Short mmCIF file of C-alpha atoms in Angstrom, two decimals:
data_model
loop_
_atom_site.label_atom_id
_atom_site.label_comp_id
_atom_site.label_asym_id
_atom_site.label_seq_id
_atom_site.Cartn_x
_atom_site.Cartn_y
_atom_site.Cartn_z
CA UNK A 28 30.20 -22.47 21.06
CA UNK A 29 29.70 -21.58 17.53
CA UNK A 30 27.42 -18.94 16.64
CA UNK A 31 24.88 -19.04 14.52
CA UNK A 32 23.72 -16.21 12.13
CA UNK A 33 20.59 -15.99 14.44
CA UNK A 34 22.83 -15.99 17.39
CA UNK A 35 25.12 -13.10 15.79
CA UNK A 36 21.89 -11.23 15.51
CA UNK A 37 20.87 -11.33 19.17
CA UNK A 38 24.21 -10.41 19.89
CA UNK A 39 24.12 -7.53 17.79
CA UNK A 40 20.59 -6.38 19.62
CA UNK A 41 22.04 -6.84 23.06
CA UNK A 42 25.52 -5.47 22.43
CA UNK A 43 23.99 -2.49 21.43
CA UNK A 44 22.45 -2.24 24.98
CA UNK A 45 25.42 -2.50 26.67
CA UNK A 46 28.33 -1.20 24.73
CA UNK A 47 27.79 2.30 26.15
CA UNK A 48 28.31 1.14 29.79
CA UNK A 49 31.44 1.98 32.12
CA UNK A 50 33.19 -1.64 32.97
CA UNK A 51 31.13 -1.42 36.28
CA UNK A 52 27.65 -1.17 34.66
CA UNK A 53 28.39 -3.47 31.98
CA UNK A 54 29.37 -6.66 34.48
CA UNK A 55 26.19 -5.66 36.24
CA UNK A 56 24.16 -5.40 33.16
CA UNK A 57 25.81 -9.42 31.87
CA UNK A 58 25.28 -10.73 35.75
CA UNK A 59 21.02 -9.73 35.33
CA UNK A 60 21.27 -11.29 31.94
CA UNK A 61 18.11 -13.23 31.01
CA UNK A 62 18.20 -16.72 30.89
CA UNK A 63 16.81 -16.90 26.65
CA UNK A 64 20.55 -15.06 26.42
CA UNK A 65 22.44 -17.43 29.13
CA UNK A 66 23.96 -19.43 26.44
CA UNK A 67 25.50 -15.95 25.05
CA UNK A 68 27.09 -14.73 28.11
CA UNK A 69 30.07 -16.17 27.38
CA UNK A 70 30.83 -14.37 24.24
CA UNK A 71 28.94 -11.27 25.24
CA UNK A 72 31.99 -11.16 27.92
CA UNK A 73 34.81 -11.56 25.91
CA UNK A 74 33.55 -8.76 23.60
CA UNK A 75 32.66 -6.49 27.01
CA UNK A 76 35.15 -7.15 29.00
CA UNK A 77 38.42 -7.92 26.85
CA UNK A 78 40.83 -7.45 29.08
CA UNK A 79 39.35 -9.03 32.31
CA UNK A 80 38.06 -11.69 30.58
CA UNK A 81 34.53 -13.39 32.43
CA UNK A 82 36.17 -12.22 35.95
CA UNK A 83 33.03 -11.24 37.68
CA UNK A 84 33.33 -8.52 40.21
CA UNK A 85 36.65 -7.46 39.24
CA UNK A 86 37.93 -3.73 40.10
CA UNK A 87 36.44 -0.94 37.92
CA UNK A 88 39.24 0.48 35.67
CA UNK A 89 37.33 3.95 36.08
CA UNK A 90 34.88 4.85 38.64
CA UNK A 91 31.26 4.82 37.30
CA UNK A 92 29.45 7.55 36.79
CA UNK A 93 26.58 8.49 38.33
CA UNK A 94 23.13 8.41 36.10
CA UNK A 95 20.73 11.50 36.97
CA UNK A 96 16.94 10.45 35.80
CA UNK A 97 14.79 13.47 34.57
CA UNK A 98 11.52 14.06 36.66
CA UNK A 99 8.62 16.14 36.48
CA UNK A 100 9.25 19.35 37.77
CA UNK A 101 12.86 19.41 36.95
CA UNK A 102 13.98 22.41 35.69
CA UNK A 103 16.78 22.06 32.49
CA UNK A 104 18.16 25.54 31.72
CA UNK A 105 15.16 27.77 31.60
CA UNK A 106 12.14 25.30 30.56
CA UNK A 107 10.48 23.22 33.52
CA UNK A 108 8.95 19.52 32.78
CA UNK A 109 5.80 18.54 32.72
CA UNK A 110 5.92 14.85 31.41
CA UNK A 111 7.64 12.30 29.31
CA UNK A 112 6.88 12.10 25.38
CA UNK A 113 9.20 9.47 24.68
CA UNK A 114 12.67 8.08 24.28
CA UNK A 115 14.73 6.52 21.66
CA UNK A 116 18.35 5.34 22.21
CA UNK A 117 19.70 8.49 22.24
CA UNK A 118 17.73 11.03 23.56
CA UNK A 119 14.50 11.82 25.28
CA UNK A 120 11.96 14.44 24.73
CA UNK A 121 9.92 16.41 27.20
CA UNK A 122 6.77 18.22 26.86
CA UNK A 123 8.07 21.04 28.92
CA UNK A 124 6.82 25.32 29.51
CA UNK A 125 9.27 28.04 30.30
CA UNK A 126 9.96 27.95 33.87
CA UNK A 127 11.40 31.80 34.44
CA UNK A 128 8.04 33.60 33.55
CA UNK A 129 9.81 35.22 30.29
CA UNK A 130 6.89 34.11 28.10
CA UNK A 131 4.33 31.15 28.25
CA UNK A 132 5.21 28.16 25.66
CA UNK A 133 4.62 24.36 25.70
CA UNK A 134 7.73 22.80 24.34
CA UNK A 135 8.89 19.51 23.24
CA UNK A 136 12.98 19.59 24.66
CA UNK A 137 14.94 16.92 23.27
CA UNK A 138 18.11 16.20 25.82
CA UNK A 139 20.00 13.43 25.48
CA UNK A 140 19.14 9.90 27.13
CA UNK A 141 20.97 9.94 30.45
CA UNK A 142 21.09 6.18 30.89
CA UNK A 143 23.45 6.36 27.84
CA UNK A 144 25.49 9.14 27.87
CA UNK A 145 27.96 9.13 25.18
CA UNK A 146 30.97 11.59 24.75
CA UNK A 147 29.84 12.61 21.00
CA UNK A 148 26.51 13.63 21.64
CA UNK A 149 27.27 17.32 22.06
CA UNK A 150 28.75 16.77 18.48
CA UNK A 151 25.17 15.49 17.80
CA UNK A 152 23.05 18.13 19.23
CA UNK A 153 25.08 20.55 17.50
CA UNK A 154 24.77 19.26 14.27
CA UNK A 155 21.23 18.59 14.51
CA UNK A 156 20.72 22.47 16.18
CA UNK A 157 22.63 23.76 13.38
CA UNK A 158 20.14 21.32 10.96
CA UNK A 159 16.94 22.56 12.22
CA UNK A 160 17.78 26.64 12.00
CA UNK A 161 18.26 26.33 8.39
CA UNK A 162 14.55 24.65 8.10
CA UNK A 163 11.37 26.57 8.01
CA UNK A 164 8.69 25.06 6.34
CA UNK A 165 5.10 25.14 7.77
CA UNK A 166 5.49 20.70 7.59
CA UNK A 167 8.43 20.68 9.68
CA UNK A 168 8.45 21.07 13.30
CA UNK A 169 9.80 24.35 14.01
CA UNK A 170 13.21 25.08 16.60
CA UNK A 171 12.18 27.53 18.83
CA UNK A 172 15.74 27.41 21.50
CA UNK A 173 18.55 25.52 22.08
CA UNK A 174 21.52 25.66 24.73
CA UNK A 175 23.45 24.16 27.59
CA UNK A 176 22.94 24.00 31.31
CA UNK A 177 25.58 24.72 33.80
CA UNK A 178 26.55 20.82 34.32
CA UNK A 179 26.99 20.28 30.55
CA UNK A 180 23.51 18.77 29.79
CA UNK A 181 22.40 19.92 26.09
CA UNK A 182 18.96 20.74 25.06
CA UNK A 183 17.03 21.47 21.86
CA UNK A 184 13.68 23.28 22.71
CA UNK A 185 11.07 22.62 19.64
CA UNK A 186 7.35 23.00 18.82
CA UNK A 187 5.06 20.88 20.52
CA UNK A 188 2.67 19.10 17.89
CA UNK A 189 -0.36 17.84 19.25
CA UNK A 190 -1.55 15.31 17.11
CA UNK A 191 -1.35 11.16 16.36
CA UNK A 192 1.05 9.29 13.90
CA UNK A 193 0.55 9.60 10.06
CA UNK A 194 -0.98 5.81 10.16
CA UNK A 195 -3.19 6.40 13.23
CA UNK A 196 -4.66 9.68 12.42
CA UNK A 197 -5.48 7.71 8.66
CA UNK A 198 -7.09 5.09 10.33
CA UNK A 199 -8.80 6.64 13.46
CA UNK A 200 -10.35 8.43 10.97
CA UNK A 201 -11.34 5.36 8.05
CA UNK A 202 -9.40 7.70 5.80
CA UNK A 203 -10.19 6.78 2.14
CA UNK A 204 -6.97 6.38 -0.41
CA UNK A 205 -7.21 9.33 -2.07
CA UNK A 206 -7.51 11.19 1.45
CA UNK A 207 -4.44 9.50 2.50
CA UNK A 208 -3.00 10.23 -0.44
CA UNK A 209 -3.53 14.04 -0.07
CA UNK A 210 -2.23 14.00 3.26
CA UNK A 211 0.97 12.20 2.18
CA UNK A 212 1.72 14.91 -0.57
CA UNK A 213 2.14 17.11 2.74
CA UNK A 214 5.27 14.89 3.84
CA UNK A 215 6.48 15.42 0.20
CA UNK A 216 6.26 18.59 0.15
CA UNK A 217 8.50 18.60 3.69
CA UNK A 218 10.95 16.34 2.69
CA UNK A 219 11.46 17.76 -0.51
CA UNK A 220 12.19 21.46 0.97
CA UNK A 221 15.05 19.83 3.21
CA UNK A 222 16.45 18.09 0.26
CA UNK A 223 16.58 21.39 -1.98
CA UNK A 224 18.36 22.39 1.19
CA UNK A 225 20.95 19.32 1.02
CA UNK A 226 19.04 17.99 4.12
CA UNK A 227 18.98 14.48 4.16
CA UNK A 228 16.60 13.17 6.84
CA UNK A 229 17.51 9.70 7.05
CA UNK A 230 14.82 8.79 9.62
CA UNK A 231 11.49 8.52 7.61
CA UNK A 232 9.10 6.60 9.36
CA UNK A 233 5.34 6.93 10.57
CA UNK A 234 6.46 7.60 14.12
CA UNK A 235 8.18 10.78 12.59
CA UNK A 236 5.56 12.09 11.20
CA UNK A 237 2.77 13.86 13.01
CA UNK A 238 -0.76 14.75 12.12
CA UNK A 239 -2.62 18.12 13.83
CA UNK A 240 -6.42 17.95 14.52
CA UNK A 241 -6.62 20.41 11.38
CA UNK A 242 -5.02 17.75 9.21
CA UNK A 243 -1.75 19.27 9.19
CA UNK A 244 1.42 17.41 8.54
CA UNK A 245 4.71 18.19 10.62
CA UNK A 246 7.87 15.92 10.10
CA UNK A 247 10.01 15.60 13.03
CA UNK A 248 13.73 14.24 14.41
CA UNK A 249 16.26 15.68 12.17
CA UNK A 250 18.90 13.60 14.32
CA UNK A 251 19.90 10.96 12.16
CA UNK A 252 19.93 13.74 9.38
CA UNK A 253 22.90 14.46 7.20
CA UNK A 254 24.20 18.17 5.63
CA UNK A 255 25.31 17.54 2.35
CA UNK A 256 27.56 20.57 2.10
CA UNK A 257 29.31 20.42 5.64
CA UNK A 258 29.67 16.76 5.84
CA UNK A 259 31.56 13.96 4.02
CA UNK A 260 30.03 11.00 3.14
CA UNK A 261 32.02 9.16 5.96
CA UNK A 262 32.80 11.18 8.79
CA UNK A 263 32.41 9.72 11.77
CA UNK A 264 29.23 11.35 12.76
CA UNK A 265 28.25 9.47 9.61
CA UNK A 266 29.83 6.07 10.88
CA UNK A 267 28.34 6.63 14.31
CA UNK A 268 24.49 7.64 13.69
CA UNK A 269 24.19 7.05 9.51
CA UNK A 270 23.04 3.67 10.03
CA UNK A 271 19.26 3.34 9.58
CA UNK A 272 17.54 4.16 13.70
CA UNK A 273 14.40 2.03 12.72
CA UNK A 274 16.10 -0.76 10.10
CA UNK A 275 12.20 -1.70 8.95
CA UNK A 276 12.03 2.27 6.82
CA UNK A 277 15.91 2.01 5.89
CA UNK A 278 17.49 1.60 2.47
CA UNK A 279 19.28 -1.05 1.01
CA UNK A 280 22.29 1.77 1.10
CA UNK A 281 21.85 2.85 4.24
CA UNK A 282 21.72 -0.89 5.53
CA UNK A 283 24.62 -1.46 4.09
CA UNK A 284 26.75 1.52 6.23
CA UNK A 285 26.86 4.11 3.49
CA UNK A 286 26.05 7.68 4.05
CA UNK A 287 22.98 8.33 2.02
CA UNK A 288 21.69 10.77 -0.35
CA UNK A 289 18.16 11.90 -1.28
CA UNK A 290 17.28 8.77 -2.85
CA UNK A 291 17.78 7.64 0.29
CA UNK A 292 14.79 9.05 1.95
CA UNK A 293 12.81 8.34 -1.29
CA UNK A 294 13.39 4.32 -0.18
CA UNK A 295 11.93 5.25 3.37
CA UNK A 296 9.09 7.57 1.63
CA UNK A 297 8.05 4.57 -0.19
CA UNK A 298 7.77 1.95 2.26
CA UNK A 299 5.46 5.03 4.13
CA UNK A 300 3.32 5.23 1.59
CA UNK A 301 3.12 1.22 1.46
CA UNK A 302 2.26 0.76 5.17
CA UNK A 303 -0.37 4.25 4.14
CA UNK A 304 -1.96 2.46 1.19
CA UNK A 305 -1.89 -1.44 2.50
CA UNK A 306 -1.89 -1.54 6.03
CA UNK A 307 1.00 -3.20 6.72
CA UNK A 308 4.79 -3.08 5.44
CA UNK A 309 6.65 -4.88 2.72
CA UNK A 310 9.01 -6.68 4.89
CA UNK A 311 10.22 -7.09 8.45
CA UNK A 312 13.17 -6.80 9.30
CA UNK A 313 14.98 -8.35 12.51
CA UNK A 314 15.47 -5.25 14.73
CA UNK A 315 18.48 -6.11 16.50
CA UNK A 316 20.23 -7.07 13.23
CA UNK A 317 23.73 -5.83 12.84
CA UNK A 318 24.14 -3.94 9.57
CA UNK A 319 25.83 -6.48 7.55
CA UNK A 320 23.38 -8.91 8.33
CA UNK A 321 20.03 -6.55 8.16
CA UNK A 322 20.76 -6.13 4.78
CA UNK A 323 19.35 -9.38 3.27
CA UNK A 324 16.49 -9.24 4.73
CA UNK A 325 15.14 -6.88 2.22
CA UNK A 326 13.69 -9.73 -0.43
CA UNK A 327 16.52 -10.53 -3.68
CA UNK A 328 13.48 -11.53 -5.61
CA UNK A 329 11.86 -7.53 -4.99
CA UNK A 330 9.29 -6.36 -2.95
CA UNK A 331 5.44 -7.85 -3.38
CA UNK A 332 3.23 -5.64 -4.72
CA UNK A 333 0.83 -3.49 -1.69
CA UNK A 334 -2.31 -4.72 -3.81
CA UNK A 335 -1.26 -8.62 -2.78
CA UNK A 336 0.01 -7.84 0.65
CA UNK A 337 -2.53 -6.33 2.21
CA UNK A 338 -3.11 -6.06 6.24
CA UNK A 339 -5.99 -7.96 7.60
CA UNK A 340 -8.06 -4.89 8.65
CA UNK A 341 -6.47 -2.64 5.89
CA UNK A 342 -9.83 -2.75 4.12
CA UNK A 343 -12.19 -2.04 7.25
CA UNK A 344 -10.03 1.27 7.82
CA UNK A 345 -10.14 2.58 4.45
CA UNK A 346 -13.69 2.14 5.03
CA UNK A 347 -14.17 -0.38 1.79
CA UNK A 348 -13.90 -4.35 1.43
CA UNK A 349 -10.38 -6.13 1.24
CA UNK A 350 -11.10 -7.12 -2.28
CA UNK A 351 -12.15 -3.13 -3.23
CA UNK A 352 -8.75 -1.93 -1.68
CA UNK A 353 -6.97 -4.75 -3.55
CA UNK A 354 -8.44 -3.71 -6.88
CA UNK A 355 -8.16 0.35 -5.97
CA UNK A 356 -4.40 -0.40 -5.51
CA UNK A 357 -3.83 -2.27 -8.33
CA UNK A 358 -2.26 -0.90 -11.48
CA UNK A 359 -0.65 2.41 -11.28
CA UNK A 360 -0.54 2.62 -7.22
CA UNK A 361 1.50 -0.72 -6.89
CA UNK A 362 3.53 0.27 -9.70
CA UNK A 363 4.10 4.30 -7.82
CA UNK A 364 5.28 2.43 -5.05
CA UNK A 365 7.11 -0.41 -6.32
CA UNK A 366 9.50 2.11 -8.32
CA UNK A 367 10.11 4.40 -4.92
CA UNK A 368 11.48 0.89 -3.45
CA UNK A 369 13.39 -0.06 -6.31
CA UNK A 370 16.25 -2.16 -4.80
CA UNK A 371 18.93 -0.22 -7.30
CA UNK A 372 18.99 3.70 -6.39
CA UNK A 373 19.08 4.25 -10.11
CA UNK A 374 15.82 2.63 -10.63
CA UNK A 375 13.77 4.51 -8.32
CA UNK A 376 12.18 8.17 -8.37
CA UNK A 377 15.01 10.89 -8.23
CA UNK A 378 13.26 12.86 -6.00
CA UNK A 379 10.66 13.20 -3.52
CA UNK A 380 9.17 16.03 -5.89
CA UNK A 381 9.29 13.43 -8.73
CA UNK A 382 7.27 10.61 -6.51
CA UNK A 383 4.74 13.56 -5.55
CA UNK A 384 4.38 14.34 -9.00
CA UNK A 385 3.53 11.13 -9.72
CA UNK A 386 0.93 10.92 -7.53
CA UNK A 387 -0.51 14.10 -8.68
CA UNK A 388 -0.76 12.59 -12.19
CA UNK A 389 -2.84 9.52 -10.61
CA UNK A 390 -4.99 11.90 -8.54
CA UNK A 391 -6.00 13.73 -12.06
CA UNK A 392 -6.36 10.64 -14.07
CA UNK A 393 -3.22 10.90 -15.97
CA UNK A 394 -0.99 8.00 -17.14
CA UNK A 395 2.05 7.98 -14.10
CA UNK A 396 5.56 7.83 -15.36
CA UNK A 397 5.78 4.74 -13.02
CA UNK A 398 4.13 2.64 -15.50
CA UNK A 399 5.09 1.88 -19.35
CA UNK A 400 4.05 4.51 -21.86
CA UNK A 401 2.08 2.38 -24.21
CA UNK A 402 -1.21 3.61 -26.21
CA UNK A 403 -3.90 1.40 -24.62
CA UNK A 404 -2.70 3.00 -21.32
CA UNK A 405 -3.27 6.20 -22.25
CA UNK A 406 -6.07 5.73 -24.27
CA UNK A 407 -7.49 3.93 -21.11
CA UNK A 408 -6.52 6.87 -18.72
CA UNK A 409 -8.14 9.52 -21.16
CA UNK A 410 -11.34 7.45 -20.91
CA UNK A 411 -11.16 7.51 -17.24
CA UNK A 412 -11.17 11.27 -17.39
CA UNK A 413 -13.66 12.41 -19.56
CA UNK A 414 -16.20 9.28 -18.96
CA UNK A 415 -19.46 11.59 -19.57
CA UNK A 416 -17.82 13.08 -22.94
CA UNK A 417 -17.02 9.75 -24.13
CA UNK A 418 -20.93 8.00 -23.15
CA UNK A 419 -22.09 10.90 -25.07
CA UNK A 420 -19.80 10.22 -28.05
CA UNK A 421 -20.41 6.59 -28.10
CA UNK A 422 -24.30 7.84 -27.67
CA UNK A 423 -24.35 10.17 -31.01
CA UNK A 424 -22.03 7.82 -32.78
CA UNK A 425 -24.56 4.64 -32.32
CA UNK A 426 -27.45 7.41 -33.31
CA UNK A 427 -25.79 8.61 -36.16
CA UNK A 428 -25.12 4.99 -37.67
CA UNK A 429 -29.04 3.86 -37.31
CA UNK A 430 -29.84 7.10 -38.98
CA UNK A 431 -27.48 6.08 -41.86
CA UNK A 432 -28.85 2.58 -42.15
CA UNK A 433 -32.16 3.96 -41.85
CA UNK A 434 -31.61 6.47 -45.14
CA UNK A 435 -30.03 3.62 -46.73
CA UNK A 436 -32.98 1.26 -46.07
CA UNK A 437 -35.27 4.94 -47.24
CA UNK A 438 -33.55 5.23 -50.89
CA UNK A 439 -33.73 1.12 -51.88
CA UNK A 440 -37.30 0.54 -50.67
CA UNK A 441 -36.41 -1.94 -48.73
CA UNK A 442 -38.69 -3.47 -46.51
CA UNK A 443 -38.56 -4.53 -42.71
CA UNK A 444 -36.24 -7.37 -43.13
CA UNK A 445 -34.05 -6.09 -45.49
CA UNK A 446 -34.08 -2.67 -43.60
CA UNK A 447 -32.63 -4.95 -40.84
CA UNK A 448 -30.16 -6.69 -43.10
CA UNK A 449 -28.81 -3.18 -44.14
CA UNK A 450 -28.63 -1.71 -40.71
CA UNK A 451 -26.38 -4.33 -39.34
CA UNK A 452 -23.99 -3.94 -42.28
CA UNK A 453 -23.66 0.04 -41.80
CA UNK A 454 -23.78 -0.18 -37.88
CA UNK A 455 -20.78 -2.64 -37.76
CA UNK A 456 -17.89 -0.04 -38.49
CA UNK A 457 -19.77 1.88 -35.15
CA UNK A 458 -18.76 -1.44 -33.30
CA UNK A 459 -22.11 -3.11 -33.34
CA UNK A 460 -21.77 -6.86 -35.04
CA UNK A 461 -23.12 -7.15 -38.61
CA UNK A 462 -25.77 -9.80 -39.27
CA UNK A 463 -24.77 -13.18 -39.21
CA UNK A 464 -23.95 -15.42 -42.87
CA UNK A 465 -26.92 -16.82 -44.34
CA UNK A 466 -28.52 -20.10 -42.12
CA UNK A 467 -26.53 -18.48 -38.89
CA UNK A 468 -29.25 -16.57 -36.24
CA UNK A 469 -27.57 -12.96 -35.53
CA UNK A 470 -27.74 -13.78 -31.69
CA UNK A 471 -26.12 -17.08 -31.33
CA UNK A 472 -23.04 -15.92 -33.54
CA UNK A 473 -22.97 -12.39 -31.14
CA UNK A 474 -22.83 -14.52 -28.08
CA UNK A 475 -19.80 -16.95 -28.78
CA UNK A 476 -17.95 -13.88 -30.23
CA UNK A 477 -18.75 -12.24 -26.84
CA UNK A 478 -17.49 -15.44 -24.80
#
């Protein structure tokens, strides 16, 4: 059969399932294929099973190994489990104490996903131990142990954050956008300390993120991340785990296979803030989407701004209308955001310091760098910051040209009329409109030049 470019995707998602398999649990894994994927198997066994072809039942070339499954009450090395916090691909994590008495501690142990074993994923744990000791920042979840039990299984032991997602602690609570905003500077300030680090997380997403019931911030799963210093841009550590874990947060860059920098995580900062600010995300992308493919499904024509894409209840959980949000967002907030998911590295904020600083600026009423540097702007911005000095201006100004007209009207003798006639002349430089030509009423001219 010929395969479409929707097929190839499928393919992609369920190869991905399957590919880490012995020969044994990968013909029993195509034999309970669904029937939506029937028209696949075909080709799914020819890239499975190469050299036995769509034999079913064929001899193992290796005996299979047998899966353990993590309980409650398991003990791995010294911490005991208590229950399941969730599992990616690669690993699972625990909330788990310390079962030999040596001190009381709730735990969140990451150990690999047994159902998926992989030979490299000591090289992973590793790497991501050796990540985490070099990071202490009060936004990043601390490493408290890490080690090896006696039948090879790895663990990393790290604080337990009791909390909700960045996006569901915002909206549980009807956060307001400069609330969220605040909050977000937190994740900033995290991601920024890695990166003066040459820490490159890699795995940005709301998910990552956690929120304490004191409104603290801690970022979490430094296992996709990348050490500048100890590792080359392609290594295959790099090849193996550098492509984006949740495609919908990745960079064009990282979509495309490359190794990624801290621009990088600027991309996935952005789209954050996006989903933060609008309620929903500038794109989707097709999660089972092999790399070469997921990478056109960021938009060629750029990404639409968050004021015009905004989530149906985005409004209702920034407690404000749809239409207030819209017009809150718009100007400098659509274009902060629009330059952190700039499709050209180049284009975008250098930095996660330089996007925070940015948002600083907006937060004070400054002009943001994200915008052009024209006069109006600024004049406009400086308005917006000192609104009572400028009323009062405008107030003493207005005051000050009657009081000229009224001396003027004093010295000629002038009488009511003409007093009138010689106000409007003087108070037109203030910005009031001068009386009207002769055999033209005053208002009638005022009110087409307002229209």
């Amino acid at each position: 059969m010929s395969i479409s470019v929707k097929h190839m995707a499928q393919m992609s998602r369920l190869l991905e399932e399957a590919l880490e398999l012995d020969d044994v649990g990968r013909r029993r894994w195509l034999d309970a294929l669904e029937l939506d994927h029937r028209e696949l198997e075909q080709a799914l066994r020819r890239a499975l099973l190469p050299r036995t072809g769509t034999l079913r039942g064929a001899a193992p070339s290796k005996p299979a190994h047998r899966r353990r499954v993590l309980e409650s009450g398991q003990r791995v090395g010294p911490y005991r489990l208590v229950r399941e916090l969730g599992a990616g691909g690669m690993a699972q994590v625990w909330l788990a104490q310390r079962g030999d008495g040596a001190f009381q501690r709730e735990v969140a142990l990451k150990v690999p996903n047994l159902s998926r074993r992989r030979p490299d994923m000591a090289s992973r744990f590793s790497r991501e131990c050796d990540i985490l000791a070099g990071l202490e920042h009060p936004n990043i979840a601390r490493l408290y142990d890490a080690g090896t039990t006696e039948d090879g299984l790895r663990y990393l032991a790290m604080e337990y954050v009791v909390g909700e997602s960045l996006i569901g602690w915002c909206d549980g609570r009807r956060l307001g956008v400069r609330d969220r905003l605040t909050l977000f500077l937190q994740v900033l300030a995290a991601v920024q300390y890695a990166h003066r680090r040459r820490i490159i997380h890699r795995d940005i997403k709301p998910s990552n993120i956690l929120v304490n019931e004191t409104g603290e911030v801690r970022l979490l799963d430094f296992g996709a991340a990348r050490q500048l210093q100890s590792e080359a841009p392609h290594t295959e550590l790099t090849q193996t785990y550098g492509q984006a874990l949740t495609p919908d947060y990745a960079s064009p860059e990282l979509l495309r296979g490359d190794g990624g920098n801290a621009i990088t995580d600027v991309y996935a900062l952005g789209i954050v803030l996006y989903e933060l600010l609008a309620g929903n995300r500038p794109y989707q992308v097709e999660p089972g989407a092999a790399a070469r493919w997921r990478q056109h499904a960021i938009p060629a024509t750029g990404v639409q701004k968050p004021s015009a894409r905004l989530g149906p209840d985005a409004g209702a959980a920034r407690a404000m209308t749809q239409n207030e949000l819209a017009r809150r967002l718009k100007g400098d907030l659509d274009s902060i955001v629009l330059k952190a998911l700039a499709t050209e590295a180049d284009d975008r904020y250098d930095s996660a310091a330089s996007l925070g600083q940015d948002l600083r600026r907006y937060l004070r009423g400054e002009p943001v760098q994200a915008r052009p540097d024209r006069l109006p702007y600024r004049v406009a911005k400086f308005a917006q910051r000192h609104q009572t000095a400028v009323a009062i201006l405008a107030a003493l100004s207005l005051l000050a040209c009657a009081a000229m007209g009224y001396a003027l009207t004093r010295s000629s003798g002038a009488g009511p009329v003409e007093a009138f006639q010689v106000a409007g002349v003087v108070l037109s430089p203030c910005g009031a409109a001068p009386r009207a030509a002769a055999g033209a009423p005053w208002s009638s001219r005022a009110a087409r030049s307002v229209r």
